[in-house]
Amino acid sequence: MTKYKKNGKKLGVLGGMGPAAAAEFLRQLAARCPAATDQEHPVVYMIGDCEIPDRSTAIFGKGESPAPVLQARLQQLCAMGADILAVPCNTAHYFIDDFRDDLPRPLVHIIEETVLAAQRLNPEGAWMLSTHGTRASGLYQKYADKHGYILYLPNDEQAEKAQQAILHVKAGELALAGAVTKELVEELWRARDLPVMTACTELPLGYAASGLPLEREVSSIGALVDACIGLLYDEVKQA
């Protein structure tokens, strides 16, 4: 029998991109931690900065870069006492990758963890749904190539539906997000029957509202949560 005990490391979470995605990350973290009491949960420091400039817009060169504030907020979390960093926003990692090595604490990389989770679920590949910015950045393609994994991208019209689902979640319109996600995913499955990577942290919320089978989804939020838990707890083997 294997038990788990928290190792005392503190988690720093940079949220606000968007607010519902960060709240869902914290909800799943609390639900999945191997804890039976308050004290067995990890200490979490969080900054919810909803004023960070839009990531996708900046990737396309049409707005202010979020890089300086992302770096400043992550440094702030380290100063607060965080031992491990997590950012529940896929597109933000386009900018974080430029200064990740300069951070004083390790960052759990949501994109790499999502690719690895997809590879474990289905080694033959997966569909990738994301923001336009993440799609254009090539981030997922880069980490998929690193691990020898095949990604299948929706066409431009389908990518726009994914973007609409994301915007519905940001606006609190979960029923609409679910309807758009259901239509899109069923269309993709008719073309190729593969799991779907919800590679934007709003999309797991849209997928959850769609009524589609949860075992066919690789959630970027879930992948980040699982990776963080793996670093916050140690196995304690018992006879």
PDB file of C-alpha atoms in Angstrom:
ATOM      1  CA  MET A   1       0.000   0.000   0.000  1.00  0.00           C
ATOM      2  CA  THR A   2       1.301   3.444  -0.933  1.00  0.00           C
ATOM      3  CA  LYS A   3       0.382   6.623   0.911  1.00  0.00           C
ATOM      4  CA  TYR A   4       1.298  10.197   0.169  1.00  0.00           C
ATOM      5  CA  LYS A   5       2.513  12.920   2.483  1.00  0.00           C
ATOM      6  CA  LYS A   6       3.040  16.554   1.625  1.00  0.00           C
ATOM      7  CA  ASN A   7       6.702  17.491   1.570  1.00  0.00           C
ATOM      8  CA  GLY A   8       6.340  21.063   2.787  1.00  0.00           C
ATOM      9  CA  LYS A   9       6.909  22.744  -0.573  1.00  0.00           C
ATOM     10  CA  LYS A  10       4.675  25.748  -1.174  1.00  0.00           C
ATOM     11  CA  LEU A  11       2.924  26.363  -4.493  1.00  0.00           C
ATOM     12  CA  GLY A  12       2.769  29.788  -6.115  1.00  0.00           C
ATOM     13  CA  VAL A  13      -0.058  30.258  -8.611  1.00  0.00           C
ATOM     14  CA  LEU A  14      -0.322  33.178 -11.021  1.00  0.00           C
ATOM     15  CA  GLY A  15      -3.981  33.422 -12.006  1.00  0.00           C
ATOM     16  CA  GLY A  16      -6.373  35.848 -13.626  1.00  0.00           C
ATOM     17  CA  MET A  17      -5.853  34.519 -17.178  1.00  0.00           C
ATOM     18  CA  GLY A  18      -8.802  34.060 -16.988  1.00  0.00           C
ATOM     19  CA  PRO A  19     -10.347  34.153 -13.529  1.00  0.00           C
ATOM     20  CA  ALA A  20     -12.614  31.121 -14.074  1.00  0.00           C
ATOM     21  CA  ALA A  21      -9.677  29.024 -15.276  1.00  0.00           C
ATOM     22  CA  ALA A  22      -7.617  29.855 -12.186  1.00  0.00           C
ATOM     23  CA  ALA A  23     -10.574  29.089  -9.918  1.00  0.00           C
ATOM     24  CA  GLU A  24     -11.037  25.737 -11.655  1.00  0.00           C
ATOM     25  CA  PHE A  25      -7.337  24.965 -11.209  1.00  0.00           C
ATOM     26  CA  LEU A  26      -7.616  25.589  -7.462  1.00  0.00           C
ATOM     27  CA  ARG A  27     -10.831  23.555  -7.258  1.00  0.00           C
ATOM     28  CA  GLN A  28      -9.225  20.584  -8.954  1.00  0.00           C
ATOM     29  CA  LEU A  29      -6.091  20.932  -6.838  1.00  0.00           C
ATOM     30  CA  ALA A  30      -8.173  20.713  -3.655  1.00  0.00           C
ATOM     31  CA  ALA A  31     -10.219  17.809  -5.036  1.00  0.00           C
ATOM     32  CA  ARG A  32      -7.259  15.717  -6.206  1.00  0.00           C
ATOM     33  CA  CYS A  33      -4.748  16.227  -3.389  1.00  0.00           C
ATOM     34  CA  PRO A  34      -4.266  13.095  -1.265  1.00  0.00           C
ATOM     35  CA  ALA A  35      -5.441  14.934   1.833  1.00  0.00           C
ATOM     36  CA  ALA A  36      -8.003  14.101   4.521  1.00  0.00           C
ATOM     37  CA  THR A  37      -7.664  17.275   6.611  1.00  0.00           C
ATOM     38  CA  ASP A  38      -7.025  20.958   5.967  1.00  0.00           C
ATOM     39  CA  GLN A  39      -3.491  20.570   7.252  1.00  0.00           C
ATOM     40  CA  GLU A  40      -2.677  17.831   4.727  1.00  0.00           C
ATOM     41  CA  HIS A  41      -3.295  20.196   1.813  1.00  0.00           C
ATOM     42  CA  PRO A  42      -0.343  22.217   0.493  1.00  0.00           C
ATOM     43  CA  VAL A  43       0.159  25.874   1.253  1.00  0.00           C
ATOM     44  CA  VAL A  44      -0.760  27.890  -1.841  1.00  0.00           C
ATOM     45  CA  TYR A  45       0.150  31.494  -2.557  1.00  0.00           C
ATOM     46  CA  MET A  46      -1.888  33.027  -5.365  1.00  0.00           C
ATOM     47  CA  ILE A  47      -1.870  36.278  -7.268  1.00  0.00           C
ATOM     48  CA  GLY A  48      -5.000  36.793  -9.360  1.00  0.00           C
ATOM     49  CA  ASP A  49      -3.993  39.565 -11.751  1.00  0.00           C
ATOM     50  CA  CYS A  50      -6.811  40.068 -14.246  1.00  0.00           C
ATOM     51  CA  GLU A  51      -5.117  43.184 -15.638  1.00  0.00           C
ATOM     52  CA  ILE A  52      -2.268  41.291 -17.345  1.00  0.00           C
ATOM     53  CA  PRO A  53      -2.377  42.290 -21.042  1.00  0.00           C
ATOM     54  CA  ASP A  54      -4.042  39.840 -23.412  1.00  0.00           C
ATOM     55  CA  ARG A  55      -1.622  37.102 -24.413  1.00  0.00           C
ATOM     56  CA  SER A  56      -3.020  36.172 -27.824  1.00  0.00           C
ATOM     57  CA  THR A  57      -3.272  39.792 -28.946  1.00  0.00           C
ATOM     58  CA  ALA A  58       0.356  40.364 -27.990  1.00  0.00           C
ATOM     59  CA  ILE A  59       1.543  37.284 -29.894  1.00  0.00           C
ATOM     60  CA  PHE A  60       0.059  38.801 -33.041  1.00  0.00           C
ATOM     61  CA  GLY A  61       1.838  42.109 -32.294  1.00  0.00           C
ATOM     62  CA  LYS A  62      -1.360  44.051 -31.723  1.00  0.00           C
ATOM     63  CA  GLY A  63      -1.097  44.878 -28.049  1.00  0.00           C
ATOM     64  CA  GLU A  64       1.149  45.393 -25.060  1.00  0.00           C
ATOM     65  CA  SER A  65       3.420  42.504 -24.165  1.00  0.00           C
ATOM     66  CA  PRO A  66       2.461  40.757 -20.909  1.00  0.00           C
ATOM     67  CA  ALA A  67       6.040  39.538 -20.399  1.00  0.00           C
ATOM     68  CA  PRO A  68       7.201  42.207 -17.908  1.00  0.00           C
ATOM     69  CA  VAL A  69       4.208  41.796 -15.595  1.00  0.00           C
ATOM     70  CA  LEU A  70       4.296  37.988 -15.890  1.00  0.00           C
ATOM     71  CA  GLN A  71       7.921  37.968 -14.823  1.00  0.00           C
ATOM     72  CA  ALA A  72       7.325  40.488 -12.034  1.00  0.00           C
ATOM     73  CA  ARG A  73       4.366  38.535 -10.633  1.00  0.00           C
ATOM     74  CA  LEU A  74       6.255  35.220 -10.695  1.00  0.00           C
ATOM     75  CA  GLN A  75       9.194  36.864  -8.934  1.00  0.00           C
ATOM     76  CA  GLN A  76       6.700  38.233  -6.401  1.00  0.00           C
ATOM     77  CA  LEU A  77       5.359  34.742  -5.733  1.00  0.00           C
ATOM     78  CA  CYS A  78       8.900  33.516  -5.127  1.00  0.00           C
ATOM     79  CA  ALA A  79       9.466  36.364  -2.688  1.00  0.00           C
ATOM     80  CA  MET A  80       6.262  35.359  -0.881  1.00  0.00           C
ATOM     81  CA  GLY A  81       7.790  31.936  -0.276  1.00  0.00           C
ATOM     82  CA  ALA A  82       6.686  29.785  -3.206  1.00  0.00           C
ATOM     83  CA  ASP A  83       8.920  26.793  -3.944  1.00  0.00           C
ATOM     84  CA  ILE A  84       7.097  25.739  -7.117  1.00  0.00           C
ATOM     85  CA  LEU A  85       5.352  27.971  -9.676  1.00  0.00           C
ATOM     86  CA  ALA A  86       2.285  27.282 -11.798  1.00  0.00           C
ATOM     87  CA  VAL A  87       0.475  29.448 -14.339  1.00  0.00           C
ATOM     88  CA  PRO A  88      -2.929  28.119 -15.438  1.00  0.00           C
ATOM     89  CA  CYS A  89      -2.797  29.835 -18.835  1.00  0.00           C
ATOM     90  CA  ASN A  90      -1.330  28.093 -21.857  1.00  0.00           C
ATOM     91  CA  THR A  91      -0.756  31.149 -24.051  1.00  0.00           C
ATOM     92  CA  ALA A  92       1.199  32.939 -21.302  1.00  0.00           C
ATOM     93  CA  HIS A  93       3.927  30.315 -21.634  1.00  0.00           C
ATOM     94  CA  TYR A  94       4.913  31.769 -24.997  1.00  0.00           C
ATOM     95  CA  PHE A  95       6.321  34.703 -23.014  1.00  0.00           C
ATOM     96  CA  ILE A  96       7.342  32.757 -19.913  1.00  0.00           C
ATOM     97  CA  ASP A  97       9.640  30.519 -21.970  1.00  0.00           C
ATOM     98  CA  ASP A  98      11.857  33.561 -22.638  1.00  0.00           C
ATOM     99  CA  PHE A  99      12.654  34.086 -18.943  1.00  0.00           C
ATOM    100  CA  ARG A 100      11.809  30.740 -17.354  1.00  0.00           C
ATOM    101  CA  ASP A 101      15.462  29.895 -16.744  1.00  0.00           C
ATOM    102  CA  ASP A 102      15.919  33.187 -14.880  1.00  0.00           C
ATOM    103  CA  LEU A 103      13.218  32.446 -12.302  1.00  0.00           C
ATOM    104  CA  PRO A 104      14.542  31.584  -8.828  1.00  0.00           C
ATOM    105  CA  ARG A 105      12.114  28.658  -8.466  1.00  0.00           C
ATOM    106  CA  PRO A 106      11.061  25.881 -10.881  1.00  0.00           C
ATOM    107  CA  LEU A 107       7.937  26.398 -12.967  1.00  0.00           C
ATOM    108  CA  VAL A 108       5.631  23.497 -13.830  1.00  0.00           C
ATOM    109  CA  HIS A 109       5.139  23.865 -17.591  1.00  0.00           C
ATOM    110  CA  ILE A 110       1.482  23.418 -18.443  1.00  0.00           C
ATOM    111  CA  ILE A 111       2.106  22.759 -22.135  1.00  0.00           C
ATOM    112  CA  GLU A 112       4.727  20.079 -21.667  1.00  0.00           C
ATOM    113  CA  GLU A 113       2.633  18.392 -18.965  1.00  0.00           C
ATOM    114  CA  THR A 114      -0.451  18.390 -21.214  1.00  0.00           C
ATOM    115  CA  VAL A 115       1.501  16.832 -24.086  1.00  0.00           C
ATOM    116  CA  LEU A 116       2.830  14.126 -21.749  1.00  0.00           C
ATOM    117  CA  ALA A 117      -0.669  13.450 -20.380  1.00  0.00           C
ATOM    118  CA  ALA A 118      -2.022  13.100 -23.930  1.00  0.00           C
ATOM    119  CA  GLN A 119       0.809  10.750 -24.837  1.00  0.00           C
ATOM    120  CA  ARG A 120       0.002   8.550 -21.850  1.00  0.00           C
ATOM    121  CA  LEU A 121      -3.685   8.446 -22.759  1.00  0.00           C
ATOM    122  CA  ASN A 122      -3.255   7.830 -26.479  1.00  0.00           C
ATOM    123  CA  PRO A 123       0.235   7.353 -27.958  1.00  0.00           C
ATOM    124  CA  GLU A 124      -1.180   7.644 -31.491  1.00  0.00           C
ATOM    125  CA  GLY A 125      -1.940  11.358 -31.168  1.00  0.00           C
ATOM    126  CA  ALA A 126      -4.623  13.852 -30.168  1.00  0.00           C
ATOM    127  CA  TRP A 127      -6.551  16.862 -31.430  1.00  0.00           C
ATOM    128  CA  MET A 128      -5.377  20.219 -30.069  1.00  0.00           C
ATOM    129  CA  LEU A 129      -7.891  22.961 -29.270  1.00  0.00           C
ATOM    130  CA  SER A 130      -6.506  26.302 -28.135  1.00  0.00           C
ATOM    131  CA  THR A 131      -6.528  30.051 -28.540  1.00  0.00           C
ATOM    132  CA  HIS A 132      -5.468  31.462 -31.892  1.00  0.00           C
ATOM    133  CA  GLY A 133      -2.355  32.766 -30.145  1.00  0.00           C
ATOM    134  CA  THR A 134      -1.271  29.387 -28.786  1.00  0.00           C
ATOM    135  CA  ARG A 135      -1.942  27.773 -32.162  1.00  0.00           C
ATOM    136  CA  ALA A 136       0.099  30.402 -34.025  1.00  0.00           C
ATOM    137  CA  SER A 137       2.945  30.353 -31.501  1.00  0.00           C
ATOM    138  CA  GLY A 138       3.811  26.728 -32.233  1.00  0.00           C
ATOM    139  CA  LEU A 139       4.280  26.042 -28.515  1.00  0.00           C
ATOM    140  CA  TYR A 140       2.379  22.784 -28.449  1.00  0.00           C
ATOM    141  CA  GLN A 141       4.000  21.664 -31.693  1.00  0.00           C
ATOM    142  CA  LYS A 142       7.423  22.375 -30.164  1.00  0.00           C
ATOM    143  CA  TYR A 143       6.816  20.270 -27.058  1.00  0.00           C
ATOM    144  CA  ALA A 144       5.056  17.529 -29.035  1.00  0.00           C
ATOM    145  CA  ASP A 145       8.104  17.295 -31.308  1.00  0.00           C
ATOM    146  CA  LYS A 146      10.350  17.147 -28.235  1.00  0.00           C
ATOM    147  CA  HIS A 147       8.519  14.043 -27.034  1.00  0.00           C
ATOM    148  CA  GLY A 148       7.853  12.507 -30.449  1.00  0.00           C
ATOM    149  CA  TYR A 149       4.105  13.023 -30.223  1.00  0.00           C
ATOM    150  CA  ILE A 150       1.652  13.702 -33.063  1.00  0.00           C
ATOM    151  CA  LEU A 151      -0.761  16.632 -32.776  1.00  0.00           C
ATOM    152  CA  TYR A 152      -3.716  17.124 -35.079  1.00  0.00           C
ATOM    153  CA  LEU A 153      -4.829  20.717 -35.586  1.00  0.00           C
ATOM    154  CA  PRO A 154      -8.365  21.784 -36.520  1.00  0.00           C
ATOM    155  CA  ASN A 155      -8.854  23.811 -39.684  1.00  0.00           C
ATOM    156  CA  ASP A 156      -9.255  27.590 -39.527  1.00  0.00           C
ATOM    157  CA  GLU A 157     -13.041  27.473 -39.242  1.00  0.00           C
ATOM    158  CA  GLN A 158     -12.858  24.900 -36.454  1.00  0.00           C
ATOM    159  CA  ALA A 159     -10.136  26.905 -34.687  1.00  0.00           C
ATOM    160  CA  GLU A 160     -12.479  29.893 -34.709  1.00  0.00           C
ATOM    161  CA  LYS A 161     -15.149  27.783 -32.976  1.00  0.00           C
ATOM    162  CA  ALA A 162     -12.632  26.907 -30.271  1.00  0.00           C
ATOM    163  CA  GLN A 163     -11.875  30.602 -29.839  1.00  0.00           C
ATOM    164  CA  GLN A 164     -15.598  31.349 -29.532  1.00  0.00           C
ATOM    165  CA  ALA A 165     -15.978  28.692 -26.839  1.00  0.00           C
ATOM    166  CA  ILE A 166     -13.094  30.308 -24.932  1.00  0.00           C
ATOM    167  CA  LEU A 167     -14.718  33.743 -25.155  1.00  0.00           C
ATOM    168  CA  HIS A 168     -18.029  32.332 -23.916  1.00  0.00           C
ATOM    169  CA  VAL A 169     -16.277  30.925 -20.824  1.00  0.00           C
ATOM    170  CA  LYS A 170     -14.547  34.249 -20.174  1.00  0.00           C
ATOM    171  CA  ALA A 171     -17.963  35.925 -20.341  1.00  0.00           C
ATOM    172  CA  GLY A 172     -19.491  33.404 -17.927  1.00  0.00           C
ATOM    173  CA  GLU A 173     -21.650  31.851 -20.667  1.00  0.00           C
ATOM    174  CA  LEU A 174     -20.936  28.200 -19.888  1.00  0.00           C
ATOM    175  CA  ALA A 175     -24.018  26.765 -21.607  1.00  0.00           C
ATOM    176  CA  LEU A 176     -23.049  28.487 -24.870  1.00  0.00           C
ATOM    177  CA  ALA A 177     -19.446  27.367 -24.434  1.00  0.00           C
ATOM    178  CA  GLY A 178     -20.627  23.795 -23.958  1.00  0.00           C
ATOM    179  CA  ALA A 179     -22.819  23.890 -27.051  1.00  0.00           C
ATOM    180  CA  VAL A 180     -20.040  25.246 -29.259  1.00  0.00           C
ATOM    181  CA  THR A 181     -17.533  22.760 -27.849  1.00  0.00           C
ATOM    182  CA  LYS A 182     -19.878  19.822 -28.405  1.00  0.00           C
ATOM    183  CA  GLU A 183     -20.510  20.766 -32.030  1.00  0.00           C
ATOM    184  CA  LEU A 184     -16.802  21.285 -32.684  1.00  0.00           C
ATOM    185  CA  VAL A 185     -15.532  18.116 -31.013  1.00  0.00           C
ATOM    186  CA  GLU A 186     -18.130  15.881 -32.656  1.00  0.00           C
ATOM    187  CA  GLU A 187     -17.100  17.349 -36.008  1.00  0.00           C
ATOM    188  CA  LEU A 188     -13.449  16.555 -35.263  1.00  0.00           C
ATOM    189  CA  TRP A 189     -14.284  13.025 -34.174  1.00  0.00           C
ATOM    190  CA  ARG A 190     -16.073  12.382 -37.461  1.00  0.00           C
ATOM    191  CA  ALA A 191     -12.804  13.237 -39.203  1.00  0.00           C
ATOM    192  CA  ARG A 192     -10.458  11.374 -36.847  1.00  0.00           C
ATOM    193  CA  ASP A 193     -11.396   9.515 -33.662  1.00  0.00           C
ATOM    194  CA  LEU A 194      -8.768  10.807 -31.238  1.00  0.00           C
ATOM    195  CA  PRO A 195      -8.792  12.335 -27.741  1.00  0.00           C
ATOM    196  CA  VAL A 196      -9.106  16.103 -27.517  1.00  0.00           C
ATOM    197  CA  MET A 197      -6.512  18.235 -25.761  1.00  0.00           C
ATOM    198  CA  THR A 198      -8.231  21.262 -24.225  1.00  0.00           C
ATOM    199  CA  ALA A 199      -5.082  23.320 -24.592  1.00  0.00           C
ATOM    200  CA  CYS A 200      -6.503  26.559 -23.243  1.00  0.00           C
ATOM    201  CA  THR A 201      -7.503  26.683 -19.593  1.00  0.00           C
ATOM    202  CA  GLU A 202     -10.991  27.979 -20.454  1.00  0.00           C
ATOM    203  CA  LEU A 203     -11.706  24.996 -22.701  1.00  0.00           C
ATOM    204  CA  PRO A 204     -11.913  22.348 -19.924  1.00  0.00           C
ATOM    205  CA  LEU A 205     -14.832  24.367 -18.545  1.00  0.00           C
ATOM    206  CA  GLY A 206     -16.475  24.414 -21.969  1.00  0.00           C
ATOM    207  CA  TYR A 207     -15.837  20.702 -22.377  1.00  0.00           C
ATOM    208  CA  ALA A 208     -17.311  19.976 -18.931  1.00  0.00           C
ATOM    209  CA  ALA A 209     -20.480  21.834 -19.963  1.00  0.00           C
ATOM    210  CA  SER A 210     -20.721  19.965 -23.283  1.00  0.00           C
ATOM    211  CA  GLY A 211     -21.849  16.573 -22.000  1.00  0.00           C
ATOM    212  CA  LEU A 212     -19.058  14.886 -23.970  1.00  0.00           C
ATOM    213  CA  PRO A 213     -17.282  11.883 -22.377  1.00  0.00           C
ATOM    214  CA  LEU A 214     -14.649  13.113 -19.926  1.00  0.00           C
ATOM    215  CA  GLU A 215     -12.374  10.140 -20.618  1.00  0.00           C
ATOM    216  CA  ARG A 216     -11.856  11.457 -24.171  1.00  0.00           C
ATOM    217  CA  GLU A 217     -10.443  14.792 -22.966  1.00  0.00           C
ATOM    218  CA  VAL A 218      -6.887  15.704 -21.994  1.00  0.00           C
ATOM    219  CA  SER A 219      -7.399  18.778 -19.844  1.00  0.00           C
ATOM    220  CA  SER A 220      -4.547  21.253 -19.611  1.00  0.00           C
ATOM    221  CA  ILE A 221      -5.843  22.252 -16.170  1.00  0.00           C
ATOM    222  CA  GLY A 222      -5.916  18.629 -15.035  1.00  0.00           C
ATOM    223  CA  ALA A 223      -2.433  17.962 -16.393  1.00  0.00           C
ATOM    224  CA  LEU A 224      -1.058  20.975 -14.527  1.00  0.00           C
ATOM    225  CA  VAL A 225      -2.822  19.968 -11.311  1.00  0.00           C
ATOM    226  CA  ASP A 226      -1.484  16.404 -11.458  1.00  0.00           C
ATOM    227  CA  ALA A 227       2.069  17.579 -12.143  1.00  0.00           C
ATOM    228  CA  CYS A 228       1.940  20.028  -9.220  1.00  0.00           C
ATOM    229  CA  ILE A 229       0.616  17.363  -6.855  1.00  0.00           C
ATOM    230  CA  GLY A 230       3.462  15.093  -7.938  1.00  0.00           C
ATOM    231  CA  LEU A 231       5.934  17.739  -6.734  1.00  0.00           C
ATOM    232  CA  LEU A 232       4.079  18.672  -3.539  1.00  0.00           C
ATOM    233  CA  TYR A 233       3.695  15.149  -2.161  1.00  0.00           C
ATOM    234  CA  ASP A 234       6.097  12.279  -1.566  1.00  0.00           C
ATOM    235  CA  GLU A 235       5.241   8.609  -1.545  1.00  0.00           C
ATOM    236  CA  VAL A 236       5.352   6.904   1.829  1.00  0.00           C
ATOM    237  CA  LYS A 237       5.457   3.148   1.415  1.00  0.00           C
ATOM    238  CA  GLN A 238       3.767   1.063   4.034  1.00  0.00           C
ATOM    239  CA  ALA A 239       3.802  -2.661   4.596  1.00  0.00           C
TER     240      ALA A 239
END
